[in-house]
CSV table of C-alpha atoms in Angstrom, one decimal:
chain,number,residue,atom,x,y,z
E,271,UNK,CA,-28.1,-8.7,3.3
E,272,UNK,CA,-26.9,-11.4,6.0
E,273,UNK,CA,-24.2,-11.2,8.5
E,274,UNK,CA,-22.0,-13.3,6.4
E,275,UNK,CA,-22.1,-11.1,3.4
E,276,UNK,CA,-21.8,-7.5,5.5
E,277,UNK,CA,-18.8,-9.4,7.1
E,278,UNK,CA,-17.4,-9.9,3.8
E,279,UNK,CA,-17.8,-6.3,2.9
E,280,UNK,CA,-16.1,-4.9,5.5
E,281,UNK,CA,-13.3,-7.8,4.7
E,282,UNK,CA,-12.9,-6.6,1.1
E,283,UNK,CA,-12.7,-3.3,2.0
E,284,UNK,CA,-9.7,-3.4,4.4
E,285,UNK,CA,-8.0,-5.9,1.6
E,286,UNK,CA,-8.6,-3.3,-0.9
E,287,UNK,CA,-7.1,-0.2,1.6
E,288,UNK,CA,-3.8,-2.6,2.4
E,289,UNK,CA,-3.5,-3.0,-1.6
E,290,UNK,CA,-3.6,0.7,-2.0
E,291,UNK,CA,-1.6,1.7,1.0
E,292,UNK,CA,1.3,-1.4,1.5
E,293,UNK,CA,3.8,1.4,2.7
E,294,UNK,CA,2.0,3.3,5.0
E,295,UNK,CA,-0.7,2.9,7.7
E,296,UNK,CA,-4.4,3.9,7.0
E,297,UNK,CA,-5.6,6.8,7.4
E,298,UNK,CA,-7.9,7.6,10.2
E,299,UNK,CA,-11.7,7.5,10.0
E,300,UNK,CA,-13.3,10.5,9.9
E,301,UNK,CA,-16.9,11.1,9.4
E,302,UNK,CA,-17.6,13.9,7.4
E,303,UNK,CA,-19.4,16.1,9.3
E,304,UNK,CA,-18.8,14.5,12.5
E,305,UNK,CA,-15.7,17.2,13.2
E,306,UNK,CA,-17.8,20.4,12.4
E,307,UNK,CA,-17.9,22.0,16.0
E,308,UNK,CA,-19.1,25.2,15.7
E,309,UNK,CA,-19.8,27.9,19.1
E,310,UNK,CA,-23.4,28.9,19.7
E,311,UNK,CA,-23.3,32.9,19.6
E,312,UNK,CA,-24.1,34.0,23.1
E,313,UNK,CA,-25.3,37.5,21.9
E,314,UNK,CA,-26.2,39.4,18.8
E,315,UNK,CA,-23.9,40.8,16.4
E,316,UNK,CA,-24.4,44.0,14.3
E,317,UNK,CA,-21.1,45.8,12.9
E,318,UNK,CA,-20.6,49.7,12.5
E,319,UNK,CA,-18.4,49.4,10.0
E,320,UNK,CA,-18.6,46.2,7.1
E,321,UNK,CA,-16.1,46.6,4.2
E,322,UNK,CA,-17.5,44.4,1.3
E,323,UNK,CA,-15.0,42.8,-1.0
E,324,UNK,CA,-16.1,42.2,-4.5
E,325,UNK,CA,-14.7,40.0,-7.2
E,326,UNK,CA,-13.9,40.8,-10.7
E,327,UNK,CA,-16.2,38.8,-13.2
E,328,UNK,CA,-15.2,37.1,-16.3
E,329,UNK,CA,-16.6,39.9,-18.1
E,330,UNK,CA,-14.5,42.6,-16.2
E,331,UNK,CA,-11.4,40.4,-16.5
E,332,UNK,CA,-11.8,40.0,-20.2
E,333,UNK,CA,-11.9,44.1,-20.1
E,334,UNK,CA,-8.8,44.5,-18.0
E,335,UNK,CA,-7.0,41.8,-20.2
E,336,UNK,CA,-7.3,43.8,-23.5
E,337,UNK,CA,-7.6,47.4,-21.6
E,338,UNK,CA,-4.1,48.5,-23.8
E,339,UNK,CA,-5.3,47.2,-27.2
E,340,UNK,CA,-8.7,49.9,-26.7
E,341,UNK,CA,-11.1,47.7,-28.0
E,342,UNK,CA,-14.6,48.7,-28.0
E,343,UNK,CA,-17.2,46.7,-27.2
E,344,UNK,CA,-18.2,45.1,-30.3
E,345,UNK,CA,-14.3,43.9,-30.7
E,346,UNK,CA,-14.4,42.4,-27.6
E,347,UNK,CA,-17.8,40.5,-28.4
E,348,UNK,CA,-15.9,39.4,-31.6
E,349,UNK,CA,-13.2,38.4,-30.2
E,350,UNK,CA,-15.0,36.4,-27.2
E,351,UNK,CA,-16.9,35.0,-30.3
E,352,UNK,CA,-13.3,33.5,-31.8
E,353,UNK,CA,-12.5,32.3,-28.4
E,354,UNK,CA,-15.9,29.9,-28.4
E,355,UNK,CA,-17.1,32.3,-25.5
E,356,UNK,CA,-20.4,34.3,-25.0
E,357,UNK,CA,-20.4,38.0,-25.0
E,358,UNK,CA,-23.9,38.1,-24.0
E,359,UNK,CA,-23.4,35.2,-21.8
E,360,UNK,CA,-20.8,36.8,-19.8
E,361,UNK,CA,-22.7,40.3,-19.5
E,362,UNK,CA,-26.0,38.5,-18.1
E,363,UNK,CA,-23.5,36.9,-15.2
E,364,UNK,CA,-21.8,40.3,-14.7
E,365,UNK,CA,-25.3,42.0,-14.2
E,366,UNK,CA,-26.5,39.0,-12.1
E,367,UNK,CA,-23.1,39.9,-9.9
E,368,UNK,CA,-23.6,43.5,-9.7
E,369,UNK,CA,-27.2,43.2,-8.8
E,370,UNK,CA,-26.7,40.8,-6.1
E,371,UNK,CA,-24.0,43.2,-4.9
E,372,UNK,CA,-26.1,46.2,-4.7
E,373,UNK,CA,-28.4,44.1,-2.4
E,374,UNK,CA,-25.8,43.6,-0.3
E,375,UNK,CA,-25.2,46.9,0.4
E,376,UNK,CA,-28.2,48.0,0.0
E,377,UNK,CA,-29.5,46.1,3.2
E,378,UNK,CA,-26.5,46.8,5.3
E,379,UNK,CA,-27.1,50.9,5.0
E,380,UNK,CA,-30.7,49.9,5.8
E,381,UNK,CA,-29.8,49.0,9.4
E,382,UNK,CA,-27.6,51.4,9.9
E,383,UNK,CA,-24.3,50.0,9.1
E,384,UNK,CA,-21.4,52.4,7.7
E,385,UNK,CA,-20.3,50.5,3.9
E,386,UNK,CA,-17.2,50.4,2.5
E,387,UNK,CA,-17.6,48.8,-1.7
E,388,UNK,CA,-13.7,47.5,-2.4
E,389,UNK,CA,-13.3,45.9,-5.9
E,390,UNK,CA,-10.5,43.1,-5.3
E,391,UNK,CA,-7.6,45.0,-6.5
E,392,UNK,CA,-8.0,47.4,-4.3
E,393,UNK,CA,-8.4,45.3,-1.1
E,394,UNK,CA,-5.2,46.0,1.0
E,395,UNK,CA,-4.7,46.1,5.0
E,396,UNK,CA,-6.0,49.5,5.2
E,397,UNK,CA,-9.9,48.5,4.6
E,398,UNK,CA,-9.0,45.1,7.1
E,399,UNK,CA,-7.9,47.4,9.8
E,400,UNK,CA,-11.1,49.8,9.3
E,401,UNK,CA,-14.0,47.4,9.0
E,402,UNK,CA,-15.8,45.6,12.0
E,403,UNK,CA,-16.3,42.8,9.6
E,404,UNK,CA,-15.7,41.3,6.5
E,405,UNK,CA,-18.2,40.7,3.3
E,406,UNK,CA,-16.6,38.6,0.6
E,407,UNK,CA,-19.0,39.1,-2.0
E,408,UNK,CA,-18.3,36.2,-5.0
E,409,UNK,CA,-17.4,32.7,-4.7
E,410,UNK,CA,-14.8,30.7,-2.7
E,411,UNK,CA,-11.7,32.3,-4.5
E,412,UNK,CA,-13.3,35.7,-3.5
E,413,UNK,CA,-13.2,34.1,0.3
E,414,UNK,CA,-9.8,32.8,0.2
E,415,UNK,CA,-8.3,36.2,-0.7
E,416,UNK,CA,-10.0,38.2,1.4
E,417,UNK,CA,-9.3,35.5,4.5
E,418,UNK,CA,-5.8,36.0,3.6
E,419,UNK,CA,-5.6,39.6,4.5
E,420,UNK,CA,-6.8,39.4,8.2
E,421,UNK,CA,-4.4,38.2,11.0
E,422,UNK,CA,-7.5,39.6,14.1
E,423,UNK,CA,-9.2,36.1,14.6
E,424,UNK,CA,-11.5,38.2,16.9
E,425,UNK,CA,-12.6,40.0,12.9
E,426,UNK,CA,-16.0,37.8,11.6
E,427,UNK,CA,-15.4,37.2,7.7
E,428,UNK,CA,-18.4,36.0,5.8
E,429,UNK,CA,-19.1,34.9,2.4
E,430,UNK,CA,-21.9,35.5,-0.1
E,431,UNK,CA,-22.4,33.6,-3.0
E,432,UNK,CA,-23.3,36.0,-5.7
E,433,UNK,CA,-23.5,34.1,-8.8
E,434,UNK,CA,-25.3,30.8,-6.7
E,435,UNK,CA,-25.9,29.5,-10.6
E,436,UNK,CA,-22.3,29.6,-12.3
E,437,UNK,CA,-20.0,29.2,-8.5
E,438,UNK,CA,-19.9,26.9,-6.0
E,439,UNK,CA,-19.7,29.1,-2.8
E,440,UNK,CA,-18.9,26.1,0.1
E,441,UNK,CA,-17.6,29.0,2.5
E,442,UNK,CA,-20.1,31.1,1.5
E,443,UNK,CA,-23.7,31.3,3.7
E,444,UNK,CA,-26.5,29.3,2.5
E,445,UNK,CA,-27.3,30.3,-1.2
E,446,UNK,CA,-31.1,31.8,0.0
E,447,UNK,CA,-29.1,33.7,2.0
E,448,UNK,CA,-27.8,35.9,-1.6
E,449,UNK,CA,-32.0,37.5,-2.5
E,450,UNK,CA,-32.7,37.0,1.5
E,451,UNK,CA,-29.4,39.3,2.9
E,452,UNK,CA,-32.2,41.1,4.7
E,453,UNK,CA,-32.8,37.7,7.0
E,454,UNK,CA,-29.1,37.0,7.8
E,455,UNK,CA,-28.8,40.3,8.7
E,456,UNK,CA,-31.6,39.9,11.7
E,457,UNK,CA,-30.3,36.5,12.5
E,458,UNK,CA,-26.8,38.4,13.0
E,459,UNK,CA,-28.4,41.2,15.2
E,460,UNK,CA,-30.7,38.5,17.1
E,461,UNK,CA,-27.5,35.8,17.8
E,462,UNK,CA,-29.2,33.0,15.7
E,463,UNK,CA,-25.9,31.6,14.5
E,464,UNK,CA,-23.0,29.6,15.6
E,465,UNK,CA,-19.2,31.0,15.1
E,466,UNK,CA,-17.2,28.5,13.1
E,467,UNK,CA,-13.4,28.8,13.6
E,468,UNK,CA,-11.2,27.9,11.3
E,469,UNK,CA,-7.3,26.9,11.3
E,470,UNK,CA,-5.2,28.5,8.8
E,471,UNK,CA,-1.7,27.4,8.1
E,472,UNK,CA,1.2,29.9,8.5
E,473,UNK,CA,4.3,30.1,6.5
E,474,UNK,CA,8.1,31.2,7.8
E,475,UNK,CA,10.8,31.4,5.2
E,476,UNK,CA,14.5,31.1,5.1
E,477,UNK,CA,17.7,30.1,3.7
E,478,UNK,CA,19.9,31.1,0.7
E,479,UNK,CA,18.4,33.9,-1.8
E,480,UNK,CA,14.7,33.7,-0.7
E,481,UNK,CA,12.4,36.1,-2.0
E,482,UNK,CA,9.6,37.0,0.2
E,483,UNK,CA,7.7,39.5,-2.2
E,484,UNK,CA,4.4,37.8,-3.0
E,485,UNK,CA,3.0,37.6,-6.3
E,486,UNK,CA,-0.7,37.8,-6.8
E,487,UNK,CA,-1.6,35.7,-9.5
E,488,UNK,CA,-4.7,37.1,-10.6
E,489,UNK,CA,-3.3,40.1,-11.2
E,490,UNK,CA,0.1,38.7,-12.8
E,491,UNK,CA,-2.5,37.0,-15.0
E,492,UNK,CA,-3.9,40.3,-16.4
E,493,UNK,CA,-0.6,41.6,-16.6
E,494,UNK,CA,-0.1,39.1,-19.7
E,495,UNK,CA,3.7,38.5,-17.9
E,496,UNK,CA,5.4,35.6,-17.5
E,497,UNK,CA,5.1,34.0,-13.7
E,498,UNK,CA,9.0,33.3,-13.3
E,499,UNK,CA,9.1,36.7,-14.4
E,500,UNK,CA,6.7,38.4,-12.3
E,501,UNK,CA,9.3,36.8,-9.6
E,502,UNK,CA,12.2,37.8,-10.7
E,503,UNK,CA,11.6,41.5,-10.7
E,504,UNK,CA,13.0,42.1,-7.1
E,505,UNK,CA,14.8,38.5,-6.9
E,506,UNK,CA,18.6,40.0,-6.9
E,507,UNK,CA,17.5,42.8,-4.4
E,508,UNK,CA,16.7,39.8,-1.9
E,509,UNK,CA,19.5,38.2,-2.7
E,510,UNK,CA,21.5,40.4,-1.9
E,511,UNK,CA,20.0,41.1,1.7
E,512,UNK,CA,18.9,37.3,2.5
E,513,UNK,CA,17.5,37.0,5.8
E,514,UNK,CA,19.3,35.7,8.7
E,515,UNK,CA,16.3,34.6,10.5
E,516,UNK,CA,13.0,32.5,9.4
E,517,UNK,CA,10.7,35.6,7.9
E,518,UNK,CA,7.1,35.3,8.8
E,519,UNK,CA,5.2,35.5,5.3
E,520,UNK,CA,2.6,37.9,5.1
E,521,UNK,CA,-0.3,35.5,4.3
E,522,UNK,CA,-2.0,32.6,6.1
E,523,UNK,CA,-3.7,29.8,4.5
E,524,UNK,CA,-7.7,29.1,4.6
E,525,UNK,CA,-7.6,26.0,2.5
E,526,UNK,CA,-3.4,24.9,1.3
E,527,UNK,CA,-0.6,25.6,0.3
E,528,UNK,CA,1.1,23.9,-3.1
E,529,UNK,CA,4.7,24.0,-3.6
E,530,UNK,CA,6.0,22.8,-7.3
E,531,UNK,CA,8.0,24.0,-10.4
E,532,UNK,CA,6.2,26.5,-12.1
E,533,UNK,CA,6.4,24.6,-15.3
E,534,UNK,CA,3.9,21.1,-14.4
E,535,UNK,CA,6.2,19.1,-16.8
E,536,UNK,CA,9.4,19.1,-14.9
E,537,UNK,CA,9.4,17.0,-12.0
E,538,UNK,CA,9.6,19.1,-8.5
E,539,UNK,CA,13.2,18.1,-6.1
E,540,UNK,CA,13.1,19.2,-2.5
E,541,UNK,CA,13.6,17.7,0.5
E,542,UNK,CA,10.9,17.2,3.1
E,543,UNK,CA,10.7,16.5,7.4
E,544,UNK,CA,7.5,15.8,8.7
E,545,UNK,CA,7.1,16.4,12.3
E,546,UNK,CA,10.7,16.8,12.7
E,547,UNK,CA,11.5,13.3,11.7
E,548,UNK,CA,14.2,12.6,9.3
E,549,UNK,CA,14.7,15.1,5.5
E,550,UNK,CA,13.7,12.6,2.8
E,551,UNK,CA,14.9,13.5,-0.9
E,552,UNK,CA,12.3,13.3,-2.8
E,553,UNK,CA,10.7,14.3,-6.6
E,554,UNK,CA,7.2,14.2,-7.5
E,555,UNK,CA,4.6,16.6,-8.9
E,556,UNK,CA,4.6,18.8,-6.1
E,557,UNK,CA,3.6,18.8,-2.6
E,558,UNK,CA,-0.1,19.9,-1.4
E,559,UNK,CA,-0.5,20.3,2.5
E,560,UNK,CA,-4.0,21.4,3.7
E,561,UNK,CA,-6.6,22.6,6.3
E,562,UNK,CA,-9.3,21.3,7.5
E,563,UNK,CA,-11.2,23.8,5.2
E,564,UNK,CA,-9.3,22.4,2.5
E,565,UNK,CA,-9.9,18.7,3.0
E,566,UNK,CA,-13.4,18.9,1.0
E,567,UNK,CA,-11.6,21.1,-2.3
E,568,UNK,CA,-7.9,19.9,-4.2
E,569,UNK,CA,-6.7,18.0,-1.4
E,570,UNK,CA,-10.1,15.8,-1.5
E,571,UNK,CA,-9.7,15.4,-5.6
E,572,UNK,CA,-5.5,14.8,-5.4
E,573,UNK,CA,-6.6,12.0,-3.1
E,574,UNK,CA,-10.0,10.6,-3.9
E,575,UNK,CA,-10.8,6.5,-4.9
E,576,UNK,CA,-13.0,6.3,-8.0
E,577,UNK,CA,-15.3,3.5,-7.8
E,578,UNK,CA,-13.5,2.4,-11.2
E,579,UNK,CA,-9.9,2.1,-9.9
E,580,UNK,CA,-11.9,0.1,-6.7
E,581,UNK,CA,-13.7,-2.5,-9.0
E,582,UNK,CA,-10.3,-3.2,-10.7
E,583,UNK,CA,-8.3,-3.4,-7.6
E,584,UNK,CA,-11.0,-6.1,-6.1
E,585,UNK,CA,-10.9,-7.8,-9.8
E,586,UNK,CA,-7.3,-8.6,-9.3
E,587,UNK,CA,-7.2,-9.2,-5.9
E,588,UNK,CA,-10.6,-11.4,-4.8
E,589,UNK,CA,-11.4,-12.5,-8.8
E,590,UNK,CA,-15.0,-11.6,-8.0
E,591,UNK,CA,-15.3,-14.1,-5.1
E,592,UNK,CA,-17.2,-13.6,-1.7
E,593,UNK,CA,-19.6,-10.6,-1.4
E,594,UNK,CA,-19.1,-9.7,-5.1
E,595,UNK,CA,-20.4,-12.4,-6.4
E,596,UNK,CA,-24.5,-11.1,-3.7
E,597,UNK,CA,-23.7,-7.6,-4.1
E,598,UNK,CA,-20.7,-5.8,-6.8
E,599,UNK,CA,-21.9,-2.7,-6.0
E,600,UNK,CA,-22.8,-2.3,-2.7
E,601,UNK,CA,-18.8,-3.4,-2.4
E,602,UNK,CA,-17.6,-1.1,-4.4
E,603,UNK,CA,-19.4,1.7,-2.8
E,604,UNK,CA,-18.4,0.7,0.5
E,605,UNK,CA,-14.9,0.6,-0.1
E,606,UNK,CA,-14.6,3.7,-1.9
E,607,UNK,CA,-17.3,5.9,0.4
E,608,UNK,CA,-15.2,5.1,3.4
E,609,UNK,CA,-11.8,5.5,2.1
E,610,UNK,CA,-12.8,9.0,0.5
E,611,UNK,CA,-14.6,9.9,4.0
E,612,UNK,CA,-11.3,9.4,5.7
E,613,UNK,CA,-9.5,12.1,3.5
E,614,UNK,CA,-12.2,14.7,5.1
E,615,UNK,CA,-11.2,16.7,8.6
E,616,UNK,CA,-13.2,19.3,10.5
E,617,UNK,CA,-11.9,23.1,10.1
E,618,UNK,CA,-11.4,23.9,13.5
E,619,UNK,CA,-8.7,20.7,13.7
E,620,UNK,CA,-5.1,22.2,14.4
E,621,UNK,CA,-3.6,19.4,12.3
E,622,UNK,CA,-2.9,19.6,8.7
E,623,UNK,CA,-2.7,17.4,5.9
E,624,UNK,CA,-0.3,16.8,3.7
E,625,UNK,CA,-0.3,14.9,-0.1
E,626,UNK,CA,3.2,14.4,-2.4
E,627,UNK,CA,1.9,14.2,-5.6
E,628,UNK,CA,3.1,11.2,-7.9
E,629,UNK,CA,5.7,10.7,-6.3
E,630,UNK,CA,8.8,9.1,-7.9
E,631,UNK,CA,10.1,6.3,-6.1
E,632,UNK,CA,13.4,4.8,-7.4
E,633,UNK,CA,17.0,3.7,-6.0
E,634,UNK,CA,18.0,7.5,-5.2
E,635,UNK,CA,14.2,9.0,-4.3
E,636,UNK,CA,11.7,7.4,-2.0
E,637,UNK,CA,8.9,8.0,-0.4
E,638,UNK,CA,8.2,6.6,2.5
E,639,UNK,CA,4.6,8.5,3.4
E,640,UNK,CA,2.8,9.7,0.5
E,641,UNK,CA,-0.2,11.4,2.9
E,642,UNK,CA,-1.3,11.8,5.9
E,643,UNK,CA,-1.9,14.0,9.3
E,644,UNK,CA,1.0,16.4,10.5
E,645,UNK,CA,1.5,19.2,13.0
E,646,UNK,CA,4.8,20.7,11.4
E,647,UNK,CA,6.3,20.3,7.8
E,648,UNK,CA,9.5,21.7,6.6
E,649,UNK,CA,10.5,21.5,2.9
E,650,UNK,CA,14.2,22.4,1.8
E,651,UNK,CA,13.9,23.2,-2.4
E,652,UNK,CA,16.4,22.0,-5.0
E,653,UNK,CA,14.2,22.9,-7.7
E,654,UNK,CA,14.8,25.7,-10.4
E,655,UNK,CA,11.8,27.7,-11.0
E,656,UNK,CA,9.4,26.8,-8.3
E,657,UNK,CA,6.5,28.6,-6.5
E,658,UNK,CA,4.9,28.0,-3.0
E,659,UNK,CA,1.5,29.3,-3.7
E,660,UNK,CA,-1.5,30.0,-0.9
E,661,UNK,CA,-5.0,29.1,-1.5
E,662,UNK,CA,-4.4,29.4,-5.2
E,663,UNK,CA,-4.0,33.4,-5.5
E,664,UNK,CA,-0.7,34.4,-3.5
E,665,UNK,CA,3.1,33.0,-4.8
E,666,UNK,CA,6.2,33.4,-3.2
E,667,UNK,CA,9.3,32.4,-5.2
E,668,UNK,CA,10.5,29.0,-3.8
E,669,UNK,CA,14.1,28.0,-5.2
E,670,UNK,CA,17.3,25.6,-4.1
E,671,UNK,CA,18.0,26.8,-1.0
E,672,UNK,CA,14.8,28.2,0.3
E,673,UNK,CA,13.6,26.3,3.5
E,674,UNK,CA,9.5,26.3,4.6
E,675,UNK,CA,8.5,25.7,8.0
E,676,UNK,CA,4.4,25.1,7.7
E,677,UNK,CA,2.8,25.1,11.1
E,678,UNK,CA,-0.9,26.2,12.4
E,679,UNK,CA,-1.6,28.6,15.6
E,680,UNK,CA,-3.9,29.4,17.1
E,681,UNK,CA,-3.6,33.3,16.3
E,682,UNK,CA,-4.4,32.2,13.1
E,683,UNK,CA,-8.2,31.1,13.5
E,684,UNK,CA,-10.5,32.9,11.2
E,685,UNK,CA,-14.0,33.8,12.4
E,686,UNK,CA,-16.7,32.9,10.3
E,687,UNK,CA,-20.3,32.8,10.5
E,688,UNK,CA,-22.7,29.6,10.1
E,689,UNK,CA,-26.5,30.5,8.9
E,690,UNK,CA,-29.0,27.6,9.1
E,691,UNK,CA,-31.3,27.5,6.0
């Protein structure tokens, strides 16, 4: 390619970006991968005590969903069978699970190490408080719950990806690491790792007839209830006795937090500060605001440039002159590459980011910063059945009246582990 068309690229590309983002300033560069700092271990580590969290499989959580009808098992394979789902399917993934498991502990009581086996459910601050460290043994939703649970960012959490085939497992160790436990194990012991930290958001809560009982939403789900009435089961009690003081929520955040009415058809109100600048009335879809962590998962996709929306954008704008005309598609991967790079932050950055979803933008609503970097939000809800849910498993009721301040500290940090392959 010659100087003149790379200049041209790197023209169109900034075009394309002001286009997009008239009302706001772009968004800062980041290389993916360029912000992962991570601390060499100066020593070994090898635990007395690991606790090993488990998740339920979609075999198990069929189970549990039709546990008061007493179906055996050939009803439930008929009824998976209505459903367009594979009874035998599901089993084979369950056993795949379980077996990966049983490795798991397996090789920890080989060298020594005291095990405690806790199915999801019955995860709760007394196993936290007992183990040395943490085994989240699943995929990325198993992570995020058990990272919710521990506030001691001196406690090592780490992930295994049991089902490598059928999950995705990004904050889980390398997937050799699920048949090879043994190895990570010694690497552990011998200090062939780095720590990664990585910020979590924290949540305080106040105003006018909060509710600070959480919901888990997994469990709500096999409870077949409602999710504005899983809420309003204790919402008159807090009502009653509203707090006269922002209440620390019991939960931090590994990845975001999503505030929004419950039902996605009805437009979210609330009004929002960023930084401590100026409330800003505003309705949309909801409101995202994420980790580093989270910068790669529903922040990334809420965000993202698709090379299609590019092309169409440079259609309009350049009618296929300059560079298009040598090279369409090295444009339009230029363009959109670097724009979707720039959504992506390292996890151990104490900044978060936030994203108003479609926003609505009119005479009486505006909008005046649909993304970008913050330190401090605080939202103020007019809306009538809304939630502010963490990491997709944890909902607090969120309703006119209720005020969120959403900060990071460093208190927060979570210890993880980083295995090469």
């Amino acid at each position: 390619m010659t100087h003149r068309s790379f200049t041209n690229l790197l023209y169109l590309g900034k075009r394309a970006f002001t286009i997009l983002n008239r009302r706001s300033s772009r968004l800062p560069h980041v290389l993916m991968g360029a912000q992962h700092i991570a601390s060499q271990a100066e020593s070994g580590f090898k635990p007395s005590k690991v606790a090993v969290v488990t998740k339920m499989t979609r075999y198990e959580f069929e189970q549990q969903r039709y546990r008061f009808s007493e179906l055996s098992e050939e009803d439930l394979k008929q009824l998976l069978a209505l459903k367009g789902s594979s009874y035998l399917g599901l089993l084979e993934r369950h056993n795949i699970h379980t077996r990966n498991v049983e490795h798991i502990v397996e090789s920890l009581l080989k060298e020594g190490i005291e095990v405690r086996l806790v199915k999801r459910g019955e995860y709760d601050e007394e196993t936290v408080l007992w183990a040395d460290a943490i085994i989240s043994a699943g995929g990325d939703g198993t992570m995020l719950l058990v990272a919710s649970k521990v506030f001691n960012k001196d406690q090592p959490v780490l992930g295994v990806n049991t089902d490598p085939e059928r999950s995705e497992g990004h904050l889980c160790l390398p997937v050799r690491y699920t048949r090879a436990f043994p190895e990570a194990i010694q690497k552990l012991c011998r200090g062939q790792f780095r720590w990664q930290w990585r910020q979590r958001i924290r949540l305080h809560l106040e105003g006018t007839g909060i509710n600070p009982t959480p919901v888990d939403l997994h469990e709500q789900q096999l409870s077949l209830e409602q999710h504005n009435q899983a809420h309003r089961i204790t919402l008159m009690e807090a009502q009653l006795d509203s707090l006269s003081k922002p209440y620390l929520l019991p939960v931090r955040g590994l990845n975001e937090i999503f505030i929004g009415e419950s039902l996605s058809s009805r437009a979210s109100y609330y009004e929002i500060s960023v930084d401590d600048g100026p409330w800003e009335k505003q309705k949309s879809s909801g409101l995202s605001i994420c980790t580093g962590t989270g910068s790669k998962a529903w922040s990334y996709n809420i965000n993202k440039l698709v090379e299609q929306a590019v092309e169409e954008v440079l259609w309009i704008e350049c009618s296929r002159k300059m560079c298009l005309n040598e090279s369409p598609n090295a444009c339009l991967f230029l363009v959109t590459d670097e724009y979707n790079r720039s959504l992506v932050f390292g996890p151990e950055e104490s900044r978060m980011f936030f994203s108003i979803r479609e926003p609505i933008v009119n005479r009486v609503f505006s909008s005046s910063r649909q993304r970008g970097f913050a330190n401090r939000v605080c939202v103020r809800s007019r809306c009538w059945d809304a939630c502010m849910v963490v990491d997709g498993g944890t909902s607090f009721e969120f309703n006119d009246g209720a005020i969120a301040t959403i900060t990071m500290n460093e208190e927060d940090q979570l210890r993880t582990v980083l295995l090469e392959n």
